[in-house]
JSON list of C-alpha atoms in Angstrom, two decimals:
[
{"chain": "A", "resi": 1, "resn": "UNK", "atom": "CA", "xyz": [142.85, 110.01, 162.48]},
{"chain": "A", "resi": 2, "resn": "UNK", "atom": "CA", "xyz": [142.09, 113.18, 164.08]},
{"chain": "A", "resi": 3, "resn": "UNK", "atom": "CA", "xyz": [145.41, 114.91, 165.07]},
{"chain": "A", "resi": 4, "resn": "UNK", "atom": "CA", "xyz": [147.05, 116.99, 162.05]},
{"chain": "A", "resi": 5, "resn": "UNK", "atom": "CA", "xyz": [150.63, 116.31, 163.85]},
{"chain": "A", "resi": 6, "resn": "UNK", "atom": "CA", "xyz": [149.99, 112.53, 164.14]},
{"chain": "A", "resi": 7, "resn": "UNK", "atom": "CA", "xyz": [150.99, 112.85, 160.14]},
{"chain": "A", "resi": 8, "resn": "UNK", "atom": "CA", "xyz": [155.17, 112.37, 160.19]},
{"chain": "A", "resi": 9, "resn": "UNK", "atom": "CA", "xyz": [157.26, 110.68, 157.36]},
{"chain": "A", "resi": 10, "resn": "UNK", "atom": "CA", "xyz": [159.01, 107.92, 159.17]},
{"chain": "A", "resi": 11, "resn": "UNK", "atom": "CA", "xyz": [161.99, 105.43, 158.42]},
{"chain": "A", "resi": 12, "resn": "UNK", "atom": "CA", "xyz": [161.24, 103.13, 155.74]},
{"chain": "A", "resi": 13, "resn": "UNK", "atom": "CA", "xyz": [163.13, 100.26, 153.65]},
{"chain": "A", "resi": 14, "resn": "UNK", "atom": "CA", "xyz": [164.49, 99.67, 150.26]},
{"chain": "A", "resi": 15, "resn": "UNK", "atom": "CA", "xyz": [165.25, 96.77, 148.95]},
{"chain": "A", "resi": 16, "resn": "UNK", "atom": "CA", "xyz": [167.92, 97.28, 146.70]},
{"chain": "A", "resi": 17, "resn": "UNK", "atom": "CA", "xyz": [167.02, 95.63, 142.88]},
{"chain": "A", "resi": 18, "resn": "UNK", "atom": "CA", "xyz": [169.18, 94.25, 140.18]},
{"chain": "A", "resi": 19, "resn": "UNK", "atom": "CA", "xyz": [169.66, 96.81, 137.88]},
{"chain": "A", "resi": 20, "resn": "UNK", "atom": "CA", "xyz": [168.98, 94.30, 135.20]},
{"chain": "A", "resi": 21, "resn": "UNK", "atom": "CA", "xyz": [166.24, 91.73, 136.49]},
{"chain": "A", "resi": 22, "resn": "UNK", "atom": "CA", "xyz": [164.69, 94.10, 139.06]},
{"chain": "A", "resi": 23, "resn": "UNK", "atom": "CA", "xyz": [164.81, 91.05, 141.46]},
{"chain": "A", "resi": 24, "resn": "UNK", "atom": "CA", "xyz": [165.98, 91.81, 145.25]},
{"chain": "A", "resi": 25, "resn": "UNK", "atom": "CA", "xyz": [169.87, 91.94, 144.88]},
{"chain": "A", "resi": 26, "resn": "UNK", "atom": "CA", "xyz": [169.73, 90.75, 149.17]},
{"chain": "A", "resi": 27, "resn": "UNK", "atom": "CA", "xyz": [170.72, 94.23, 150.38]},
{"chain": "A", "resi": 28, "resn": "UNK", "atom": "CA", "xyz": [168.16, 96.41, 152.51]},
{"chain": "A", "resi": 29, "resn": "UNK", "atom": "CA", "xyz": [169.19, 100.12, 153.10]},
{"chain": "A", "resi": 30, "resn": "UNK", "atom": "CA", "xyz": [167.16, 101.84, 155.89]},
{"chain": "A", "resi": 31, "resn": "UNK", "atom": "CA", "xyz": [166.30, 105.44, 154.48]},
{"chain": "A", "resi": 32, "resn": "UNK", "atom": "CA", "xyz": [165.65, 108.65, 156.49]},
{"chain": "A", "resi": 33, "resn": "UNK", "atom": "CA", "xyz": [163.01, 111.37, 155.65]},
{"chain": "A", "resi": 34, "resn": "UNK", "atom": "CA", "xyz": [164.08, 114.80, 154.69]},
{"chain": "A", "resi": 35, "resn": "UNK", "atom": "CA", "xyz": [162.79, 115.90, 157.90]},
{"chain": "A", "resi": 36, "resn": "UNK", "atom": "CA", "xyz": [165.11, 113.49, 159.56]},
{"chain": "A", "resi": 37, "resn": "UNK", "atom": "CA", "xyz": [168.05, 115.66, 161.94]},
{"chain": "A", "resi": 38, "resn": "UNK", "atom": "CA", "xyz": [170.52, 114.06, 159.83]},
{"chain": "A", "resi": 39, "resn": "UNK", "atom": "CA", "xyz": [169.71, 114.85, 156.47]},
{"chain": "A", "resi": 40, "resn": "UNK", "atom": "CA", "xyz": [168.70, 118.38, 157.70]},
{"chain": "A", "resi": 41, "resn": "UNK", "atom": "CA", "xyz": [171.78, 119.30, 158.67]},
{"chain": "A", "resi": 42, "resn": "UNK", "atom": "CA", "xyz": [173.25, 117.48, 155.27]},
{"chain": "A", "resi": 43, "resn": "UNK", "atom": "CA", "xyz": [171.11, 119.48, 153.85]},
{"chain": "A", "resi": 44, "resn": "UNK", "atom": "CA", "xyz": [172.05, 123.06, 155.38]},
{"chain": "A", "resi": 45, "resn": "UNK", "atom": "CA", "xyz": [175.88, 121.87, 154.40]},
{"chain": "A", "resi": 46, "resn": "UNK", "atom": "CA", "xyz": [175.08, 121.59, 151.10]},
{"chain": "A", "resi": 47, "resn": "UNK", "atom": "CA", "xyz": [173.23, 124.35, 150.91]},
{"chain": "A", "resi": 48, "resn": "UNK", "atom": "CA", "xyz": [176.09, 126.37, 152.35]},
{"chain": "A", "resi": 49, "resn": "UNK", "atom": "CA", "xyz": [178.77, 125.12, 150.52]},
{"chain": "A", "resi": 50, "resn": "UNK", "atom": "CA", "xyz": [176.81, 126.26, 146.96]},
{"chain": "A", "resi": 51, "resn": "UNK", "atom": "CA", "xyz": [176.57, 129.95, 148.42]},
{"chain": "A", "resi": 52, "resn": "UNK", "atom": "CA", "xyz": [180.22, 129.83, 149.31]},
{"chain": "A", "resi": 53, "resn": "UNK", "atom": "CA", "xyz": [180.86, 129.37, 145.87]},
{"chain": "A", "resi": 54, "resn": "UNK", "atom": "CA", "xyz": [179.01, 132.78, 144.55]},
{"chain": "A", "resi": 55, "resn": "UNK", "atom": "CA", "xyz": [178.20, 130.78, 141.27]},
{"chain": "A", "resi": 56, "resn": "UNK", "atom": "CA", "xyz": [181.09, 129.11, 140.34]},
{"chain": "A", "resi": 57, "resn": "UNK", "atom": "CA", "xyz": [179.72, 125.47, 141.98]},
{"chain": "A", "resi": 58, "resn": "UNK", "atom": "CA", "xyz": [181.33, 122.83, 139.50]},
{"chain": "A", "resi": 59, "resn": "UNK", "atom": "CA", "xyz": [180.11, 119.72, 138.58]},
{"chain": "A", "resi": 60, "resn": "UNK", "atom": "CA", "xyz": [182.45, 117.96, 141.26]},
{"chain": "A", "resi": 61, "resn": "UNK", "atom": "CA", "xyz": [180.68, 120.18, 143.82]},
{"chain": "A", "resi": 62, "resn": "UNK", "atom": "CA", "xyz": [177.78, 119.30, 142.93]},
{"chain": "A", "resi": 63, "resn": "UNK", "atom": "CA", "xyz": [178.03, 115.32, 142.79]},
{"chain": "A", "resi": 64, "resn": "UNK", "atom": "CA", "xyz": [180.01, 115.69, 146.46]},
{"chain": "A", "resi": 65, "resn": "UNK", "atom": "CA", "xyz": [176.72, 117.77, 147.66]},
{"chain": "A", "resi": 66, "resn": "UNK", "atom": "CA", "xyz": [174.56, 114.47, 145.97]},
{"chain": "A", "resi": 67, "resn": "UNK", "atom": "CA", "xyz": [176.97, 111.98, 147.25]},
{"chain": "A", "resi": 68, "resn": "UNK", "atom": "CA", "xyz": [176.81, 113.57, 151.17]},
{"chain": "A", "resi": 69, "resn": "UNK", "atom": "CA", "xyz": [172.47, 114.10, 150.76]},
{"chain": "A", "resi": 70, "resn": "UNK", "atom": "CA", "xyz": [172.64, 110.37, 149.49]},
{"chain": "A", "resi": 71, "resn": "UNK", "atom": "CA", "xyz": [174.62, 108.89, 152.19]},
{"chain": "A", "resi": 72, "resn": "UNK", "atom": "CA", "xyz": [172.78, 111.06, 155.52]},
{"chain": "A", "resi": 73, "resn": "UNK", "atom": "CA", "xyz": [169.87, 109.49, 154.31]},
{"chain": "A", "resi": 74, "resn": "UNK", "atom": "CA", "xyz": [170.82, 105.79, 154.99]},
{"chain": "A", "resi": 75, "resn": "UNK", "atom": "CA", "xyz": [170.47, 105.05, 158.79]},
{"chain": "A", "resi": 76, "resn": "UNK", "atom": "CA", "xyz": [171.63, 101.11, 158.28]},
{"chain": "A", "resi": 77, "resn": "UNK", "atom": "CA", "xyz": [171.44, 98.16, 156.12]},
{"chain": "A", "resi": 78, "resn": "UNK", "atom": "CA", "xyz": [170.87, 94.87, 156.28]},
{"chain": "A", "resi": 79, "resn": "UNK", "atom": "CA", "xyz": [172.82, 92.08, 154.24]},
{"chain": "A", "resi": 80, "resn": "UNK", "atom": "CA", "xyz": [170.63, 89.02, 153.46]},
{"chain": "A", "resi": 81, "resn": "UNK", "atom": "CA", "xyz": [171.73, 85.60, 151.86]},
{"chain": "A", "resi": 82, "resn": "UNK", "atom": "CA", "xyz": [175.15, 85.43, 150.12]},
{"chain": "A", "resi": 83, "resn": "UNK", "atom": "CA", "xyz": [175.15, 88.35, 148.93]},
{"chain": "A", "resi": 84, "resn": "UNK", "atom": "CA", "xyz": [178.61, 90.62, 150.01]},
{"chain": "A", "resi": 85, "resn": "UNK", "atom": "CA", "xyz": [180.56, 93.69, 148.80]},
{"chain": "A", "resi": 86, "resn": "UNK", "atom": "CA", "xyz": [184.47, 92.64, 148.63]},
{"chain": "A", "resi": 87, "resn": "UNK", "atom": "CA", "xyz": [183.58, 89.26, 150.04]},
{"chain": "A", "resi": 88, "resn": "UNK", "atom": "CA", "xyz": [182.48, 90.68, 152.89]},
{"chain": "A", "resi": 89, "resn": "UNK", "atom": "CA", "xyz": [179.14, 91.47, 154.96]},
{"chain": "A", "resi": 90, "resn": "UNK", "atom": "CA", "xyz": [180.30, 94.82, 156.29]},
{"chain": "A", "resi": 91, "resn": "UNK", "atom": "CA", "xyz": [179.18, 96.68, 159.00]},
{"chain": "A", "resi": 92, "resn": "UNK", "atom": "CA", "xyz": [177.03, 100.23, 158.17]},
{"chain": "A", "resi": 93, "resn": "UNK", "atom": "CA", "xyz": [179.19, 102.99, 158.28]},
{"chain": "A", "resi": 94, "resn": "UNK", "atom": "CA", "xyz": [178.61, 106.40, 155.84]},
{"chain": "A", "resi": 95, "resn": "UNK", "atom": "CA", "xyz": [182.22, 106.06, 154.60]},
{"chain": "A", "resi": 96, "resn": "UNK", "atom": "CA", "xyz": [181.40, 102.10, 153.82]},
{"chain": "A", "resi": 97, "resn": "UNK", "atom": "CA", "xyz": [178.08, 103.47, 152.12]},
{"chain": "A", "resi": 98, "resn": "UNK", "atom": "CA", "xyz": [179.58, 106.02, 150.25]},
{"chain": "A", "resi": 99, "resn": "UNK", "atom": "CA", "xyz": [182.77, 103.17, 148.77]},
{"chain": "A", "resi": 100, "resn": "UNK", "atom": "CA", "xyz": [179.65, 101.45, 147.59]},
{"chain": "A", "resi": 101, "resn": "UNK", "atom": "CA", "xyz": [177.73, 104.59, 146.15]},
{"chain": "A", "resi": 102, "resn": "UNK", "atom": "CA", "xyz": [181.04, 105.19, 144.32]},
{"chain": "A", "resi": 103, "resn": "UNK", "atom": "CA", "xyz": [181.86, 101.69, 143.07]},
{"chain": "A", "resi": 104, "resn": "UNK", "atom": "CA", "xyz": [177.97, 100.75, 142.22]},
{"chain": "A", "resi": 105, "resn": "UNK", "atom": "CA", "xyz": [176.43, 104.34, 141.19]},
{"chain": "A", "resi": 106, "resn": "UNK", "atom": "CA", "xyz": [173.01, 102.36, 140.58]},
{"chain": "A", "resi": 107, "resn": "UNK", "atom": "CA", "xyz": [172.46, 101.37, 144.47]},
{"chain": "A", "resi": 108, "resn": "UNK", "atom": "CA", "xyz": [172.81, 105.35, 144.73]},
{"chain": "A", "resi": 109, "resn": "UNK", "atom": "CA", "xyz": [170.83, 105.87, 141.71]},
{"chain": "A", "resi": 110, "resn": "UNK", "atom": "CA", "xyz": [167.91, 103.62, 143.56]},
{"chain": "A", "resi": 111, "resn": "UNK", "atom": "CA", "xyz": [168.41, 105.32, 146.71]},
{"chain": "A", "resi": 112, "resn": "UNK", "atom": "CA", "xyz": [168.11, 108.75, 144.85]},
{"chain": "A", "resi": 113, "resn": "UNK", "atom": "CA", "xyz": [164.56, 107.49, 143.07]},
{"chain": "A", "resi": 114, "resn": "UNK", "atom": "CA", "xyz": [163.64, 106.05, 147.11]},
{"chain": "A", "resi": 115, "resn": "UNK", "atom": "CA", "xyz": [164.32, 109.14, 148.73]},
{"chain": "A", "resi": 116, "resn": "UNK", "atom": "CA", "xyz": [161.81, 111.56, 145.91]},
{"chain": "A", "resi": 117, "resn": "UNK", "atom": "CA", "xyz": [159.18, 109.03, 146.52]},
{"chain": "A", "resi": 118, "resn": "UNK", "atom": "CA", "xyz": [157.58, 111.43, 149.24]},
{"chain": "A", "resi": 119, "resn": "UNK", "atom": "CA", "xyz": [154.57, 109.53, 150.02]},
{"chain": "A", "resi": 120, "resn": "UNK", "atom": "CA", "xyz": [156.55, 106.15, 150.57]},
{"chain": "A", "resi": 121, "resn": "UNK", "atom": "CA", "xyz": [157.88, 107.78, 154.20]},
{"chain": "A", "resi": 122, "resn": "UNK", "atom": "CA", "xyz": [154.01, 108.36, 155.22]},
{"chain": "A", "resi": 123, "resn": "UNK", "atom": "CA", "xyz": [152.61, 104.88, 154.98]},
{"chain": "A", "resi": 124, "resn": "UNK", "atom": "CA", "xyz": [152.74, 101.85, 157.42]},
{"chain": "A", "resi": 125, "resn": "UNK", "atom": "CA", "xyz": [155.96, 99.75, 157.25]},
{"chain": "A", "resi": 126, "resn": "UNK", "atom": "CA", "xyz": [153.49, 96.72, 155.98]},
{"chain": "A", "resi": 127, "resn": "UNK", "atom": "CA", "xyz": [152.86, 99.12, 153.22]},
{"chain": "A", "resi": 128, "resn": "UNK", "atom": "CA", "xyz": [155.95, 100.85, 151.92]},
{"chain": "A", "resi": 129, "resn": "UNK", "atom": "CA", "xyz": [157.43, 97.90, 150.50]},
{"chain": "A", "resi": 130, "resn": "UNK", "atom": "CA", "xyz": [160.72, 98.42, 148.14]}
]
């Protein structure tokens, strides 16, 4: 590798774990780099919203700014096996992803963890693993 620029974080996968077991739960969420479009402008809305405040950002604020970061970083999922949320194998949408951030805080807790692992967006998809 020669080419400085040929260094870019890229799409990667997390398998989502059992909080309790740490065994793969059958749900794959597809998460964006921070210099993904997306979570840019996420980002720039959050940002935004805090200065609008002039200090008085409240805890609410603050886990809505988490909760909108957490949720423009999922492109897609994939649901293996049995496994369902309300009996059902729904199709990816952010206000689908954020129902389950809300109901199951820690699949957003392991996105959260995912997303601060820089390094995991620079290596090969045979390498990132969960």
């Amino acid at each position: 590798m020669n080419e400085l620029t040929s260094i870019v974080a890229a799409e990667r996968r997390l398998e989502v774990l059992h909080p309790a077991t740490d065994e793969p739960v059958g749900l794959v969420l597809l998460l964006l780099p921070d210099s993904h479009p997306q979570v840019k402008v996420a980002a720039r809305k959050a940002a935004n919203e805090r200065m609008s405040h002039r200090g008085k950002v409240t805890a609410e604020h603050l886990e809505a700014a988490r909760m909108g970061m957490l949720t423009a970083s999922v492109s897609g999922w994939e649901w293996k096996g049995e496994i369902t949320f309300h009996g059902k194998k729904p199709a990816f949408d952010q206000q689908t992803l954020g129902a389950l951030f809300k109901e199951l805080p820690w699949v957003a807790e392991q996105v959260d963890l995912a997303l601060n692992d820089r390094a995991a967006f620079f290596r090969g998809a045979d390498e990132a693993g969960g």
